Amino acid sequence: MEIRHGEISEIENFQLFSADNQGDDVVVAEIDGTIVGYMQINEGASDATIFFMESTMKGVGGALIDWLKGRCSYIVADNAVESAGGQTERIES
């Protein structure tokens, strides 16, 4: 699995994508050239906030978070989705 910075145009076909999702940066996970997941984030020098994440395969979300943990010492997952309980979670790496 390759994880890299991406563009909005690469994720527009995902089921839950919305132009209203927050996050200035897009990070995608791909396997054999096919994007299987993404997250929308705001990334600082040593911190990041995850605003939205979607994947089509089990394990992709964890891989995206692990990638971010390798870059940041402080991560916040700001989950406003009602089904997820509208929680904000702090992830320390």
Coordinates of N, CA, C and O in Angstrom, one line a residue:
M1 N 0.9 -1.2 0.0 CA 0.0 0.0 0.0 C 0.9 1.2 0.0 O 1.8 1.3 0.8
E2 N 0.6 2.2 -0.9 CA 1.3 3.4 -0.9 C 0.4 4.5 -0.3 O -0.8 4.6 -0.7
I3 N 1.0 5.3 0.5 CA 0.3 6.5 1.1 C 1.0 7.7 0.7 O 2.2 7.8 0.8
R4 N 0.2 8.7 0.2 CA 0.8 9.9 -0.3 C -0.1 11.1 -0.3 O -1.3 10.9 -0.1
H5 N 0.4 12.3 -0.4 CA -0.5 13.5 -0.5 C -1.2 13.4 -1.9 O -0.6 12.9 -2.9
G6 N -2.5 13.8 -1.9 CA -3.3 13.7 -3.1 C -4.0 15.0 -3.3 O -3.8 16.0 -2.7
E7 N -5.0 14.9 -4.3 CA -5.8 16.0 -4.7 C -7.3 15.7 -4.5 O -7.7 14.6 -4.6
I8 N -8.1 16.7 -4.3 CA -9.5 16.6 -4.2 C -10.1 15.8 -5.4 O -10.9 14.9 -5.3
S9 N -9.6 16.1 -6.6 CA -10.1 15.5 -7.8 C -9.9 14.0 -7.8 O -10.7 13.2 -8.4
E10 N -9.0 13.4 -7.0 CA -8.7 12.0 -6.9 C -9.7 11.3 -6.0 O -9.8 10.0 -6.1
I11 N -10.5 12.0 -5.2 CA -11.4 11.3 -4.2 C -12.8 11.7 -4.4 O -13.7 11.2 -3.6
E12 N -13.1 12.4 -5.4 CA -14.5 12.9 -5.6 C -15.5 11.7 -5.9 O -16.7 11.9 -5.7
N13 N -15.0 10.6 -6.3 CA -15.9 9.5 -6.6 C -16.2 8.5 -5.4 O -16.9 7.6 -5.6
F14 N -15.6 8.8 -4.3 CA -15.9 8.0 -3.1 C -17.3 8.3 -2.6 O -17.8 9.4 -2.7
Q15 N -17.9 7.3 -2.1 CA -19.4 7.3 -1.7 C -19.7 8.5 -0.8 O -20.7 9.1 -0.9
L16 N -18.9 8.7 0.2 CA -19.2 9.7 1.3 C -18.6 11.1 1.0 O -18.7 12.0 1.8
F17 N -17.8 11.2 -0.1 CA -17.2 12.5 -0.4 C -18.2 13.6 -0.5 O -19.3 13.5 -1.1
S18 N -17.9 14.7 0.1 CA -18.7 15.9 0.0 C -17.7 17.1 -0.1 O -16.7 17.2 0.6
A19 N -18.1 18.1 -0.9 CA -17.2 19.3 -1.0 C -17.2 20.1 0.2 O -16.4 20.9 0.4
D20 N -18.2 19.8 1.2 CA -18.3 20.5 2.4 C -17.3 19.9 3.5 O -17.2 20.5 4.6
N21 N -16.7 18.7 3.2 CA -15.8 18.2 4.2 C -14.6 19.1 4.4 O -14.1 19.7 3.5
Q22 N -14.2 19.2 5.7 CA -13.1 20.1 6.1 C -11.8 19.4 5.8 O -11.7 18.2 5.6
G23 N -10.7 20.2 5.9 CA -9.4 19.7 5.8 C -8.8 20.2 4.5 O -9.3 20.0 3.4
D24 N -7.7 21.0 4.6 CA -7.0 21.6 3.5 C -6.2 20.6 2.7 O -5.9 20.8 1.5
D25 N -5.7 19.5 3.4 CA -4.8 18.6 2.8 C -5.5 17.2 2.6 O -6.3 16.8 3.4
V26 N -5.2 16.6 1.5 CA -5.8 15.2 1.2 C -4.6 14.3 1.2 O -3.6 14.5 0.5
V27 N -4.8 13.1 1.9 CA -3.8 12.1 1.9 C -4.6 10.8 1.4 O -5.6 10.5 1.8
V28 N -4.0 10.1 0.4 CA -4.6 9.0 -0.2 C -3.8 7.7 0.0 O -2.6 7.8 0.2
A29 N -4.5 6.6 0.1 CA -3.9 5.3 0.2 C -4.2 4.6 -1.1 O -5.4 4.5 -1.5
E30 N -3.2 4.0 -1.8 CA -3.5 3.3 -3.0 C -2.8 1.9 -3.1 O -1.7 1.8 -2.5
I31 N -3.5 1.0 -3.8 CA -2.9 -0.3 -4.0 C -2.9 -0.5 -5.5 O -4.0 -0.4 -6.1
D32 N -1.8 -0.8 -6.1 CA -1.7 -1.1 -7.5 C -2.3 0.1 -8.3 O -3.0 -0.2 -9.3
G33 N -2.1 1.3 -7.9 CA -2.6 2.5 -8.6 C -4.0 2.8 -8.4 O -4.5 3.8 -9.0
T34 N -4.7 2.0 -7.6 CA -6.1 2.3 -7.3 C -6.3 2.9 -5.9 O -5.8 2.3 -4.9
I35 N -6.9 4.1 -5.8 CA -7.1 4.7 -4.5 C -8.1 3.9 -3.7 O -9.3 3.7 -4.2
V36 N -7.8 3.4 -2.5 CA -8.7 2.6 -1.7 C -9.1 3.3 -0.4 O -9.9 2.8 0.4
G37 N -8.6 4.5 -0.2 CA -9.0 5.3 1.0 C -8.3 6.6 1.0 O -7.3 6.9 0.3
Y38 N -8.8 7.5 1.8 CA -8.3 8.9 1.9 C -8.6 9.5 3.3 O -9.5 9.0 4.0
M39 N -7.9 10.5 3.6 CA -8.3 11.4 4.8 C -8.1 12.8 4.4 O -7.2 13.1 3.6
Q40 N -8.9 13.7 5.0 CA -8.8 15.1 4.8 C -8.3 15.7 6.1 O -8.9 15.4 7.2
I41 N -7.2 16.4 6.1 CA -6.5 16.8 7.3 C -6.1 18.3 7.2 O -6.0 18.8 6.1
N42 N -5.7 18.9 8.3 CA -4.9 20.1 8.3 C -3.6 19.6 9.1 O -3.7 19.1 10.2
E43 N -2.5 19.8 8.4 CA -1.2 19.4 8.9 C -0.4 20.5 9.2 O -0.2 21.4 8.4
G44 N 0.2 20.6 10.5 CA 1.1 21.6 10.8 C 2.5 21.0 10.9 O 2.8 20.0 10.3
A45 N 3.4 21.7 11.5 CA 4.8 21.3 11.6 C 5.0 20.0 12.3 O 5.7 19.1 11.9
S46 N 4.3 19.8 13.5 CA 4.4 18.6 14.2 C 3.0 18.1 14.7 O 3.0 17.2 15.6
D47 N 2.0 18.6 14.1 CA 0.6 18.2 14.6 C -0.3 18.1 13.4 O 0.0 18.6 12.3
A48 N -1.4 17.5 13.6 CA -2.4 17.4 12.5 C -3.8 17.1 13.1 O -3.9 16.6 14.2
T49 N -4.8 17.6 12.4 CA -6.2 17.3 12.7 C -6.8 16.6 11.6 O -6.7 17.0 10.4
I50 N -7.4 15.4 11.9 CA -8.1 14.6 10.9 C -9.5 15.0 10.9 O -10.2 14.9 11.9
F51 N -10.1 15.5 9.8 CA -11.5 15.9 9.7 C -12.4 14.8 9.1 O -13.5 14.7 9.5
F52 N -11.8 14.1 8.2 CA -12.7 13.1 7.5 C -11.8 12.0 7.0 O -10.7 12.2 6.5
M53 N -12.3 10.7 7.0 CA -11.6 9.6 6.5 C -12.6 8.6 5.9 O -13.7 8.4 6.5
E54 N -12.3 8.0 4.8 CA -13.1 7.0 4.2 C -12.2 6.0 3.5 O -11.2 6.3 2.9
S55 N -12.7 4.7 3.6 CA -11.9 3.7 2.9 C -12.8 2.6 2.4 O -13.9 2.4 2.8
T56 N -12.3 1.8 1.4 CA -13.1 0.7 0.8 C -12.6 -0.6 1.3 O -13.2 -1.6 0.9
M57 N -11.5 -0.6 2.0 CA -10.9 -1.9 2.5 C -10.6 -1.8 4.0 O -10.2 -0.8 4.5
K58 N -10.7 -3.0 4.6 CA -10.4 -3.1 6.0 C -8.9 -2.8 6.2 O -8.1 -3.3 5.4
G59 N -8.5 -2.1 7.2 CA -7.1 -1.8 7.5 C -6.5 -0.5 6.9 O -5.4 -0.1 7.3
V60 N -7.2 0.1 6.0 CA -6.7 1.3 5.3 C -6.7 2.4 6.3 O -5.8 3.2 6.3
G61 N -7.8 2.6 7.1 CA -7.8 3.7 8.0 C -6.7 3.7 9.0 O -6.0 4.7 9.3
G62 N -6.4 2.5 9.5 CA -5.2 2.3 10.5 C -3.9 2.7 9.8 O -3.0 3.3 10.4
A63 N -3.8 2.3 8.5 CA -2.5 2.6 7.8 C -2.4 4.1 7.6 O -1.3 4.6 7.7
L64 N -3.5 4.7 7.3 CA -3.4 6.2 7.1 C -3.0 6.9 8.4 O -2.2 7.8 8.4
I65 N -3.6 6.4 9.5 CA -3.2 7.0 10.8 C -1.8 6.7 11.2 O -1.1 7.6 11.6
D66 N -1.3 5.5 10.9 CA 0.1 5.2 11.2 C 1.0 6.1 10.4 O 2.1 6.5 10.8
W67 N 0.7 6.3 9.1 CA 1.5 7.2 8.2 C 1.6 8.6 8.9 O 2.6 9.2 8.9
L68 N 0.4 9.1 9.4 CA 0.4 10.4 10.0 C 1.2 10.4 11.3 O 1.9 11.4 11.6
K69 N 1.1 9.3 12.1 CA 1.9 9.2 13.3 C 3.4 9.3 13.0 O 4.1 9.9 13.9
G70 N 3.8 8.8 11.9 CA 5.2 8.9 11.5 C 5.7 10.3 11.2 O 6.9 10.6 11.2
R71 N 4.7 11.2 11.0 CA 5.1 12.6 10.6 C 4.8 13.6 11.7 O 5.3 14.7 11.7
C72 N 3.9 13.3 12.7 CA 3.4 14.2 13.7 C 3.5 13.6 15.1 O 3.3 12.4 15.3
S73 N 3.7 14.5 16.0 CA 3.8 14.0 17.4 C 2.4 14.2 18.1 O 2.2 13.7 19.2
Y74 N 1.5 15.0 17.5 CA 0.2 15.2 18.1 C -0.8 15.2 17.0 O -0.7 15.9 16.0
I75 N -1.8 14.4 17.2 CA -2.9 14.2 16.2 C -4.2 14.3 16.9 O -4.4 13.7 17.9
V76 N -5.2 15.1 16.3 CA -6.5 15.1 16.8 C -7.5 14.6 15.7 O -7.3 15.0 14.6
A77 N -8.4 13.7 16.1 CA -9.4 13.3 15.2 C -10.7 13.9 15.5 O -11.2 13.7 16.6
D78 N -11.1 14.9 14.7 CA -12.3 15.7 15.0 C -13.5 15.0 14.3 O -13.7 15.3 13.1
N79 N -14.3 14.2 15.0 CA -15.3 13.4 14.3 C -16.7 14.1 14.6 O -17.2 14.0 15.7
A80 N -17.3 14.7 13.6 CA -18.6 15.3 13.8 C -19.7 14.4 13.2 O -20.8 14.9 13.1
V81 N -19.4 13.2 12.7 CA -20.4 12.4 12.2 C -21.3 11.8 13.3 O -20.8 11.3 14.3
E82 N -22.6 12.0 13.1 CA -23.5 11.7 14.2 C -23.4 10.2 14.6 O -23.4 9.8 15.7
S83 N -23.2 9.3 13.6 CA -23.2 7.9 13.9 C -21.9 7.5 14.7 O -21.9 6.5 15.3
A84 N -20.9 8.4 14.7 CA -19.7 8.1 15.4 C -19.7 8.8 16.8 O -18.7 8.8 17.5
G85 N -20.8 9.4 17.1 CA -20.9 10.0 18.4 C -20.4 11.5 18.5 O -20.4 12.1 19.6
G86 N -20.0 12.1 17.4 CA -19.6 13.5 17.4 C -18.4 13.7 18.4 O -18.4 14.7 19.1
Q87 N -17.4 12.8 18.4 CA -16.3 12.9 19.3 C -15.1 13.6 18.7 O -14.9 13.6 17.5
T88 N -14.3 14.1 19.6 CA -13.0 14.6 19.3 C -12.0 13.7 20.1 O -12.1 13.6 21.3
E89 N -11.1 13.1 19.4 CA -10.1 12.2 20.0 C -8.7 12.6 19.8 O -8.3 13.0 18.7
R90 N -7.9 12.6 20.8 CA -6.5 12.9 20.7 C -5.7 11.7 20.6 O -5.8 10.7 21.3
I91 N -4.8 11.7 19.6 CA -4.0 10.5 19.3 C -2.5 11.0 19.4 O -2.1 11.8 18.7
E92 N -1.8 10.4 20.4 CA -0.4 10.8 20.6 C 0.5 9.7 19.9 O 0.2 8.5 20.0
S93 N 1.6 10.2 19.3 CA 2.5 9.3 18.7 C 3.8 9.3 19.4 O 4.0 10.0 20.3

